[in-house]
Coordinates of C-alpha atoms in Angstrom, one line a residue:
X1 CA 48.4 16.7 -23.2
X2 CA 44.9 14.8 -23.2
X3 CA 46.6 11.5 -22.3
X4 CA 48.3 13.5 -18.9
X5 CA 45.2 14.9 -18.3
X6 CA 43.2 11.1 -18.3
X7 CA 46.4 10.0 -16.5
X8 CA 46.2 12.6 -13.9
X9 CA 42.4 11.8 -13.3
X10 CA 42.8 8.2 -13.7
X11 CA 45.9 8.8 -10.5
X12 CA 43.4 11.1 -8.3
X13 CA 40.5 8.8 -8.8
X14 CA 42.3 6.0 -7.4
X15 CA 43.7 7.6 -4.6
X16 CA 40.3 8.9 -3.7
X17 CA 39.0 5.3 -3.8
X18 CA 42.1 4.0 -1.8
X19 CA 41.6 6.0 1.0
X20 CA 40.0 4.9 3.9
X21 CA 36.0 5.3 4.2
X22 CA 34.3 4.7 7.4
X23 CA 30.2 4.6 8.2
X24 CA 29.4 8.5 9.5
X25 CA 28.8 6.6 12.7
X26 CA 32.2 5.8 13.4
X27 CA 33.4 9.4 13.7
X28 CA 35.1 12.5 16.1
X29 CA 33.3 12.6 19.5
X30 CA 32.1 8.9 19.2
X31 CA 31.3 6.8 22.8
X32 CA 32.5 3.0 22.1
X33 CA 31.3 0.1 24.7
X34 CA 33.3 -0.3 27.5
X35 CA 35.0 -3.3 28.3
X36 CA 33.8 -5.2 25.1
X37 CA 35.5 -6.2 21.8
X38 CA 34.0 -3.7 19.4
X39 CA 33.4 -4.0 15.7
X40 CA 34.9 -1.2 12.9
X41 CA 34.5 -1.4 9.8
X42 CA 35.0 0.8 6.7
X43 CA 35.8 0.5 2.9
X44 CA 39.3 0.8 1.3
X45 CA 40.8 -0.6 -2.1
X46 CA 40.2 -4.0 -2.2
X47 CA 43.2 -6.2 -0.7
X48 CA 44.7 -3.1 0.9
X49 CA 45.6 -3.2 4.1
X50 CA 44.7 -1.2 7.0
X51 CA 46.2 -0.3 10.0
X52 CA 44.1 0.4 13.1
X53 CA 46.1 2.4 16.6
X54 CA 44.2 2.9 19.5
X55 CA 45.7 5.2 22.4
X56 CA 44.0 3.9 25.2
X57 CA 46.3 0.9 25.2
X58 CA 48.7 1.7 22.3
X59 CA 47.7 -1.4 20.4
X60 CA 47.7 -2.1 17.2
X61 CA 45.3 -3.9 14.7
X62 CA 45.3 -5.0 11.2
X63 CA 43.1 -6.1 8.6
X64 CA 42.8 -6.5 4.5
X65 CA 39.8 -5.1 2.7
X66 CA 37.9 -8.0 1.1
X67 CA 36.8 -7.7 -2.6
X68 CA 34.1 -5.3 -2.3
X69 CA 37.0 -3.0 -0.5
X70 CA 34.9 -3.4 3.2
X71 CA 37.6 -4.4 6.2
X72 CA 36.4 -5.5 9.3
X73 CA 38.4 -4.9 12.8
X74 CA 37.7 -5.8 16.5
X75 CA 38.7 -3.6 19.2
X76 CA 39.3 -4.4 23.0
X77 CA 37.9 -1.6 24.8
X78 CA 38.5 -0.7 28.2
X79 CA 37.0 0.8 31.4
X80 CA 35.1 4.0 30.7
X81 CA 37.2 6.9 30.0
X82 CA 38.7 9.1 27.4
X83 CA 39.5 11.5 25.5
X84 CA 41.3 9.0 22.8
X85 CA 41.8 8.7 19.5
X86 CA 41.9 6.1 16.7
X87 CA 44.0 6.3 13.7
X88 CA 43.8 4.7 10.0
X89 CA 46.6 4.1 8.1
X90 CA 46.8 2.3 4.7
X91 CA 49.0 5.0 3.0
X92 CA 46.4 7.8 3.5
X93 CA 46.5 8.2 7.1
X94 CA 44.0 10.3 9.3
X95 CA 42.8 10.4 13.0
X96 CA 39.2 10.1 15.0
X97 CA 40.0 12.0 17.6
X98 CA 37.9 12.8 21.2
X99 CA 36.4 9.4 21.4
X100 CA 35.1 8.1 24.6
X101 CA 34.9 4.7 26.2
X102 CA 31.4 4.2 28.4
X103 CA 28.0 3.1 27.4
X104 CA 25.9 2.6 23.9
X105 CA 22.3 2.4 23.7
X106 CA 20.4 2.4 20.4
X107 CA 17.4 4.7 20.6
X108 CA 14.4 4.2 17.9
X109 CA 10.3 4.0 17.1
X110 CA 8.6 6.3 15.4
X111 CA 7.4 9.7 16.1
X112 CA 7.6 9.9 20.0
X113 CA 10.8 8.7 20.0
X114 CA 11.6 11.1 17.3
X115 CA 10.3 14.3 18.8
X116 CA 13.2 16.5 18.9
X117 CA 13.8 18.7 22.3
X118 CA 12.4 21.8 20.5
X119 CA 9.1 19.7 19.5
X120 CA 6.9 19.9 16.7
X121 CA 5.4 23.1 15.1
X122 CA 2.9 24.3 18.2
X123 CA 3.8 20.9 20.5
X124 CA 6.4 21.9 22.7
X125 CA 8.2 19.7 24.9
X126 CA 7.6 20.5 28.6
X127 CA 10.3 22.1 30.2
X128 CA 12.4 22.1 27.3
X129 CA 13.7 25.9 27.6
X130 CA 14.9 25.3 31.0
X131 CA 16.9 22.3 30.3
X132 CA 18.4 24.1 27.0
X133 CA 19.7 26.4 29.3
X134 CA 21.9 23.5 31.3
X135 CA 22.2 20.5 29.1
X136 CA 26.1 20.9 28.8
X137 CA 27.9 17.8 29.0
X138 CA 31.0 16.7 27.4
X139 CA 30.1 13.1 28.8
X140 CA 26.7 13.0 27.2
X141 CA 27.2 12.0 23.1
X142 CA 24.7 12.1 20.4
X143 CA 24.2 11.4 17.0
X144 CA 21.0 11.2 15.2
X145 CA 20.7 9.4 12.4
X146 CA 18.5 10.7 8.8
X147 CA 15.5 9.7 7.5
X148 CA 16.0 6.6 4.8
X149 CA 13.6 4.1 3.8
X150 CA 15.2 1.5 1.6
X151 CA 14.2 -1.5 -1.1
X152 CA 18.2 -2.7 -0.3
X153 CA 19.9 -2.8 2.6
X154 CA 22.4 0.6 3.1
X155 CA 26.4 0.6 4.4
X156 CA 25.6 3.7 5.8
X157 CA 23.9 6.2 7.9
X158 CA 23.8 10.1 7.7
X159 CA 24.5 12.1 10.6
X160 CA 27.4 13.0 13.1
X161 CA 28.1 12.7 16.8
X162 CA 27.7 16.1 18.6
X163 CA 28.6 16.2 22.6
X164 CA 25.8 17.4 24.5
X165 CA 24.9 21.5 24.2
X166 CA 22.1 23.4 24.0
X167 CA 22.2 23.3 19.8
X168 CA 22.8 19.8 19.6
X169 CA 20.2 19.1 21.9
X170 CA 17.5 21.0 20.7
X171 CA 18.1 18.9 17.5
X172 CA 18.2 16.1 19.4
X173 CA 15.7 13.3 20.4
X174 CA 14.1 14.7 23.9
X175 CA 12.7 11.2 25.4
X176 CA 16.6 9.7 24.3
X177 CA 17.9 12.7 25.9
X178 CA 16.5 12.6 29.2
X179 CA 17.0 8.9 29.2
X180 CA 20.9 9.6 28.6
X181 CA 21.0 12.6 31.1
X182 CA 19.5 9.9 33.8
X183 CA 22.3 7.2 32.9
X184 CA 25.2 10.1 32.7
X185 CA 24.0 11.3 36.5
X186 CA 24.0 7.8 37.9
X187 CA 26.4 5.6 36.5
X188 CA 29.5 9.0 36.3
X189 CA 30.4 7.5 33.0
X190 CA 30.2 9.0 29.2
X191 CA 27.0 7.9 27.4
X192 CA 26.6 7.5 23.6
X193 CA 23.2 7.5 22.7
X194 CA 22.6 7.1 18.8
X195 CA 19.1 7.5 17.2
X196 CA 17.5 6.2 14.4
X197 CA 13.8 7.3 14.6
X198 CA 11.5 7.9 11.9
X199 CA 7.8 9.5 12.2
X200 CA 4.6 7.5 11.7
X201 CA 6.9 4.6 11.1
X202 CA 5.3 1.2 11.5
X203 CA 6.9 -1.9 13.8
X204 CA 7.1 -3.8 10.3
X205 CA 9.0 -1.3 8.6
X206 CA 12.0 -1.8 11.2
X207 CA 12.2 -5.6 10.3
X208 CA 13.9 -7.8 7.9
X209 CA 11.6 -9.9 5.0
X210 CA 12.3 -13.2 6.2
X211 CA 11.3 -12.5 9.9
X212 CA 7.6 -11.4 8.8
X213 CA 6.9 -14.6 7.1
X214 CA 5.4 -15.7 10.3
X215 CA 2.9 -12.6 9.5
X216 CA 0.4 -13.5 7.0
X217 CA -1.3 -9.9 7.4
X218 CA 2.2 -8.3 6.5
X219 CA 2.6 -7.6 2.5
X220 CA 5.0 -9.8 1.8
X221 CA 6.9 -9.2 -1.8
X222 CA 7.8 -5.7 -1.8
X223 CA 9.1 -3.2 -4.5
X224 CA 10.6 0.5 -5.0
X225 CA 7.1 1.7 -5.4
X226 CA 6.1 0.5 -2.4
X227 CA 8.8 2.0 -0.8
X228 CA 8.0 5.1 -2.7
X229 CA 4.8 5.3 -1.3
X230 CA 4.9 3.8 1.8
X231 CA 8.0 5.4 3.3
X232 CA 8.1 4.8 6.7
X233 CA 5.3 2.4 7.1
X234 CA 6.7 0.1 3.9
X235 CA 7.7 -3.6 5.6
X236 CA 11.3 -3.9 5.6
X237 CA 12.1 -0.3 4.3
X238 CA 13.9 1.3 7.7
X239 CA 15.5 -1.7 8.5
X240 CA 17.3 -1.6 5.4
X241 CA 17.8 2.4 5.2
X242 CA 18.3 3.2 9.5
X243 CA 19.3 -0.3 11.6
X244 CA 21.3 -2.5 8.7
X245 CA 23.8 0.0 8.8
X246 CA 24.0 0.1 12.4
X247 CA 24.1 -3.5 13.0
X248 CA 27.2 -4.7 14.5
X249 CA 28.4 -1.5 16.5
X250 CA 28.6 -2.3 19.9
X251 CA 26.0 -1.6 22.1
X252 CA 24.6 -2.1 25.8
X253 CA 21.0 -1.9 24.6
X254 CA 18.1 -0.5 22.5
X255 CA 15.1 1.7 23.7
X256 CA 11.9 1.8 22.0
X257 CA 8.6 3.7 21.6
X258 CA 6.4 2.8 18.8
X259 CA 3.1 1.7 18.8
X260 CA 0.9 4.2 17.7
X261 CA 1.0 3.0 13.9
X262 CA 0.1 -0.2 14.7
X263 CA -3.1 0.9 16.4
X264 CA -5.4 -0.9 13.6
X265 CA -3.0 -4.3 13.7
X266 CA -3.0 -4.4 17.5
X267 CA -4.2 -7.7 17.0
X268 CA -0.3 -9.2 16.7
X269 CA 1.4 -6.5 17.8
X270 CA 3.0 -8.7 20.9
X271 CA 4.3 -11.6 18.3
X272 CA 5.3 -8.8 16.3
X273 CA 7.6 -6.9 18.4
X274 CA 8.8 -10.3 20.0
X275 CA 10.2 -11.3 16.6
X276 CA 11.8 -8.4 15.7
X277 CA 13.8 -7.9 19.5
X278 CA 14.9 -11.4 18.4
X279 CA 15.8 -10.3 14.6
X280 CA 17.4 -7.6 16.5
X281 CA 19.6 -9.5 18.7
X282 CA 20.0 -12.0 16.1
X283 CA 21.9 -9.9 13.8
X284 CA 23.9 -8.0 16.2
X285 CA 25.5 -11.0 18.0
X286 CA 25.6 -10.0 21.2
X287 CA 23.4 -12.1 23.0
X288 CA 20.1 -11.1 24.4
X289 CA 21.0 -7.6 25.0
X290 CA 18.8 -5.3 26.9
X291 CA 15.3 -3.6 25.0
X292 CA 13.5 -1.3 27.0
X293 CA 10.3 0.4 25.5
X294 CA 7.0 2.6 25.9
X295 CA 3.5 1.8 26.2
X296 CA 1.8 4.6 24.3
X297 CA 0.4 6.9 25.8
X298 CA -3.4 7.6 26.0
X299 CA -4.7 9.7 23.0
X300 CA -8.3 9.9 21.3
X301 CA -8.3 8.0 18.3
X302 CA -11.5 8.7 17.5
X303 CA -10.4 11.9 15.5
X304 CA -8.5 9.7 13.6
X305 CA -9.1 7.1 10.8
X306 CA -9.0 4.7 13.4
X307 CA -11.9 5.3 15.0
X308 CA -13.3 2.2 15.0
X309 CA -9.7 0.6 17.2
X310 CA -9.8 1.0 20.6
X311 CA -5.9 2.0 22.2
X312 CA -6.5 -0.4 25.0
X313 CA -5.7 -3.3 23.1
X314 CA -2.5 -2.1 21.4
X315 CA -1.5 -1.1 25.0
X316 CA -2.7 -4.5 25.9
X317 CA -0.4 -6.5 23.2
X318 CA 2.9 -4.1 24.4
X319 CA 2.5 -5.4 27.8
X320 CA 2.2 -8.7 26.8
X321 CA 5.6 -8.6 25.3
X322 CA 7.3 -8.2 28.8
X323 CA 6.2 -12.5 29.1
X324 CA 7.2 -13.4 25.9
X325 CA 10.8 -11.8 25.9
X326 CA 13.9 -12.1 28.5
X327 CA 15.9 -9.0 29.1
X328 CA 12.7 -6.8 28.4
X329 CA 10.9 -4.5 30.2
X330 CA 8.1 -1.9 29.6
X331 CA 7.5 1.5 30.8
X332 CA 4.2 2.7 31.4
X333 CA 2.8 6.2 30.5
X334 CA -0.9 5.9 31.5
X335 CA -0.7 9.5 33.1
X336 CA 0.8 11.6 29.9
X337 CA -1.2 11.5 27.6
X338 CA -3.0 14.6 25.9
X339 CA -6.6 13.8 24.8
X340 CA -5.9 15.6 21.2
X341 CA -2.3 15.2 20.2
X342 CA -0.9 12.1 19.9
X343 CA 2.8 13.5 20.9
X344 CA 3.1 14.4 24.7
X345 CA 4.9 16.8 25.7
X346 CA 6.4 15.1 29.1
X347 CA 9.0 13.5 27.4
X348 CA 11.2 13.8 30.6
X349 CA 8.9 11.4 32.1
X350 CA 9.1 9.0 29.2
X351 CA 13.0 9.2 29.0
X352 CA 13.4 8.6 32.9
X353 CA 10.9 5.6 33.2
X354 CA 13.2 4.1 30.8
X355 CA 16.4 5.1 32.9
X356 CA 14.7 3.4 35.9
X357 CA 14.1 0.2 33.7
X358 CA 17.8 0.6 32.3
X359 CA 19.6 1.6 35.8
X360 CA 17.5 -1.2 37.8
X361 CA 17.9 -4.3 35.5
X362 CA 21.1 -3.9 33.5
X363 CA 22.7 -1.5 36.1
X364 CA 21.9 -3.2 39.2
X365 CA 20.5 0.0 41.1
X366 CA 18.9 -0.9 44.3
X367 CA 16.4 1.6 45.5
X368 CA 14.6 2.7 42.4
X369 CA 10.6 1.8 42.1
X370 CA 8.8 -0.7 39.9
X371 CA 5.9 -0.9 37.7
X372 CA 3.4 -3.5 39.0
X373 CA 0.9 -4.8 37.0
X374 CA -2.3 -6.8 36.9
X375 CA -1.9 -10.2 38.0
X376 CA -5.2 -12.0 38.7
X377 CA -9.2 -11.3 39.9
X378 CA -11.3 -12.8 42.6
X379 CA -14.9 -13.2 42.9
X380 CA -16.3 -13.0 46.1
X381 CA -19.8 -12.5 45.4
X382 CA -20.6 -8.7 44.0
X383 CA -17.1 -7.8 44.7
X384 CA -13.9 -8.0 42.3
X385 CA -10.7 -8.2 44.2
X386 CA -7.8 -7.3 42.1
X387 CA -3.8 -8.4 42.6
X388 CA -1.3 -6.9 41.2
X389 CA 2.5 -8.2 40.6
X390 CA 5.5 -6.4 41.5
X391 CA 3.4 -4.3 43.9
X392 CA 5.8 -4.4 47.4
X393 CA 4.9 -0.9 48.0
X394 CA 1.3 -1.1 47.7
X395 CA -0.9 0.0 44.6
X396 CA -3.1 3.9 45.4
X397 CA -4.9 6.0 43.8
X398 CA -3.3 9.3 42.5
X399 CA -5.9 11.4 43.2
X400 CA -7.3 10.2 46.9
X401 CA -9.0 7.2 47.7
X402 CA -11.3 6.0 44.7
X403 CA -11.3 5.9 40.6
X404 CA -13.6 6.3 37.9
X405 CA -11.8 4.2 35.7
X406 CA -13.0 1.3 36.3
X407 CA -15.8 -1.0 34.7
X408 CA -17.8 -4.2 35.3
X409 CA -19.2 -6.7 33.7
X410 CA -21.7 -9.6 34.4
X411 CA -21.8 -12.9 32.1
X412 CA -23.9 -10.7 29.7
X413 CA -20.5 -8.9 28.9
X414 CA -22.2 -5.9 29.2
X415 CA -19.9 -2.9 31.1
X416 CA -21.3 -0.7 33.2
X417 CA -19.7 2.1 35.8
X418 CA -18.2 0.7 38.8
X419 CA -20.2 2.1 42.0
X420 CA -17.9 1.7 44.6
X421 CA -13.3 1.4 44.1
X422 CA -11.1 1.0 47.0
X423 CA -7.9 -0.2 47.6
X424 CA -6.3 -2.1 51.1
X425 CA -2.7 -3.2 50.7
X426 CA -1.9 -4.2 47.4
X427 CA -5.5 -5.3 46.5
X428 CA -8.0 -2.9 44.3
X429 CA -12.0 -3.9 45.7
X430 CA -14.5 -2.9 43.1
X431 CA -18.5 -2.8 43.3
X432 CA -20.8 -2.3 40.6
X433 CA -24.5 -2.0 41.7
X434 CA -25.5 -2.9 38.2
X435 CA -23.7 -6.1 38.5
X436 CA -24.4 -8.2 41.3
X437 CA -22.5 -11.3 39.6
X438 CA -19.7 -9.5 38.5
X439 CA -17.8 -11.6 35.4
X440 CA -14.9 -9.5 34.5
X441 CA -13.4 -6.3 35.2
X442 CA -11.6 -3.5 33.0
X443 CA -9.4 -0.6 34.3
X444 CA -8.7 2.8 31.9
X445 CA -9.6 0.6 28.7
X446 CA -10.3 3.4 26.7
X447 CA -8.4 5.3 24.0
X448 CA -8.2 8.3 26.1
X449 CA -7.7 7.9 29.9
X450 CA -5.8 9.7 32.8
X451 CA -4.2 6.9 34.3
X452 CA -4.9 7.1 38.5
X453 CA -3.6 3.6 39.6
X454 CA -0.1 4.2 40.9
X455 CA 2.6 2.1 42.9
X456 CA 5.7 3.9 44.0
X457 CA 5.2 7.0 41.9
X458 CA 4.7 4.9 38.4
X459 CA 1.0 4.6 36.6
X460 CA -0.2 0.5 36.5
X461 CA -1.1 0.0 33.0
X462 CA -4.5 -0.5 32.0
X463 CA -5.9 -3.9 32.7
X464 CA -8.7 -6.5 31.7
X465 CA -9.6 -9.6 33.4
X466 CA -11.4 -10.9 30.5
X467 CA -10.1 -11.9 27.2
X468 CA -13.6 -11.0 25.2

């Protein structure tokens, strides 16, 4: 009787392990890339083959699980559409079922990007209730990855795709979200948007060892202690627990806002982010795909432990990133911030400056507006003249005809007040009666600022003419 009983185990067991496993990512209600060949992968008993039927065009695909029992398929996909399904057969058979074909972006960053549609505990999200109460879209998929910061890299990825209602979004990343809604409405085609945020997490943390070498700064050797105790701010550690996983499922891009932790490293933040787009791409394969991301918004630091780091120059370093990249493009959000919480709540804002960035450069949508930016300074005796790129609409100030946002400084590097701001065309003229030999010029370079320098509706980031 014992030995039936092992024998019976001993049969289960191996069934259990035979069947088909795939990554929680790969799922019911999943979006796949259109018109791409995309990557599944799972785990059965090694040398077993699979079988892999997909009813869009009745194909099928094969593969054999290599020793570690992983197989690896590629899928021609086709036009956006759907409902389909995709079945697994390798003696255990079973079905995902609802899956749609249309776009992928990979949404991630710390804590802003993380901020669920319901916000934190006494930081709502503005106009959350009303759009909980018409979020509905069956086009509109999401799946939001857990929390897990690793020493080794992970197969998988907690978490399960929902279609768009008012429970899954409220659960759901609110600056992803909007950006999604603004894809679904433009391009009439389903949008997968998968998340994999994680609080307080620092740029390092989403990063593989071997690209921070260039980093000196960066702790280097890491252990499980350190990913103990550093969680989400540990080098390495959400790469290996949220984006290995991830890494190889087809995608039309990644959004990004994080920046906050690296406040007191601003100093090689640009290189920083620069290397890991390009780990990013790197591993995924699929050339220089496009990365859109946040400036952070303005926020007094100075009832942090970071007193002593002025904002400006983080901000500074993100812009900076736009000339080092290709396929990269920042969104400005110099007129969201709220002076004591470092989480605003106008993440519908945040979400659609992103759309804009995603619908105008990958999309090709003609009509939307731009985000100029500082391009160069004139002296013409006590007067600063300001030019400004990607300004074709003319730069203004929000609130009528002048700023206080703007300083100047002589040779002594000394900043004082401007006295006089106006703008003409796409030029800002600034007067300080302080200065007579005006040397540089600075524009909202302070921690916390209400950005008042528009073009075309959108904030121009905060500037600096000097490099002191």
């Amino acid at each position: 009787m014992r030995k039936l009983c092992c024998a019976i185990i001993a049969l289960v067991g191996f069934t259990a392990h035979a069947k088909v496993r795939l990554p929680q990512f790969f799922g019911d209600n999943m979006v796949l890339q259109q018109q791409t060949e995309c990557n599944i992968w799972g785990w059965t008993e090694p040398g077993r083959k699979v079988v892999v039927n997909t009813s869009w065009d009745k194909s099928t695909h094969t593969a054999t699980a290599r020793k570690d029992g992983r197989f690896d398929v590629k899928v021609p996909t086709p036009g956006a559409g759907g409902p389909y399904n995709i079945s697994f057969r390798d003696g255990d058979d079973f079905t995902l079922s609802n899956v749609m074909i249309g776009e992928v972006w990979i949404c991630s960053g710390q804590s802003n990007m993380e901020m669920l549609m319901k916000g934190y505990k006494a930081q709502p999200v503005e106009g959350a209730v009303e759009e909980l109460l018409c979020c509905k879209d069956d086009g509109l998929r999401l799946f939001y990855g857990k929390r897990i910061a690793s020493l080794e890299p992970q197969q998988d990825l907690g978490g399960s795709w929902q279609e768009a209602h008012t429970a899954s979004v409220r659960e759901f990343s609110a600056t992803a979200y909007f950006f999604g809604k603004a894809l679904r409405k433009m391009l009439g085609v389903p949008v997968g948007l998968i998340c994999t945020a994680f609080g307080g997490s620092a740029c390092e943390a989403w990063m593989k060892a071997d690209w921070l070498k260039a980093f000196p700064k960066v702790q280097q050797t890491i252990t499980e202690e350190d990913v103990r105790k550093l969680q989400q701010r540990c080098p390495t550690a959400l790469y290996n627990g949220q984006l290995s996983p991830l890494v190889g499922y087809g995608i039309r891009g990644a959004i990004w806002y994080q920046g906050e932790d690296n406040v007191p490293r601003y100093d090689f933040y640009a290189p920083l982010l620069s290397r890991m787009i390009q780990g990013w791409r790197d591993e995924w394969k699929q050339g220089d795909f496009p990365f859109y991301y946040c400036q952070i918004a303005p926020f007094d630091y100075s009832v942090t432990d970071w007193a002593l780091y002025n904002s400006a120059l983080l901000r500074e370093q993100q812009q900076q990133v736009e000339t080092m990249v290709e396929n990269c493009r920042m969104a400005v959000l110099l007129d969201t911030g709220i002076k004591d919480v470092i989480h605003p709540r106008k993440k519908r804002i945040a979400g659609e400056r992103l759309a804009i960035l995603a619908l105008a450069n990958t999309y090709g949508v003609k009509g939307l507006p731009d985000f100029a930016k500082y391009k160069e300074v004139e002296f013409r005796n006590d007067t600063a003249v300001i030019a400004f790129d990607r300004s074709k609409e003319w730069v203004y100030f929000e609130n009528g005809g002048t700023s206080a946002n703007f300083e100047v400084a002589g040779s002594d590097k000394v900043f004082h007040p401007a006295s006089k701001v106006w703008v003409n065309r796409n030029r800002v003229y600034v007067i300080c009666n302080d200065v007579r030999q005006p040397a540089a010029v600075r524009y909202a370079w302070r921690d916390w600022v209400v950005g008042d320098l528009m073009h075309d509706g959108l904030p121009v980031s905060s500037f600096r003419t000097d490099n002191w």
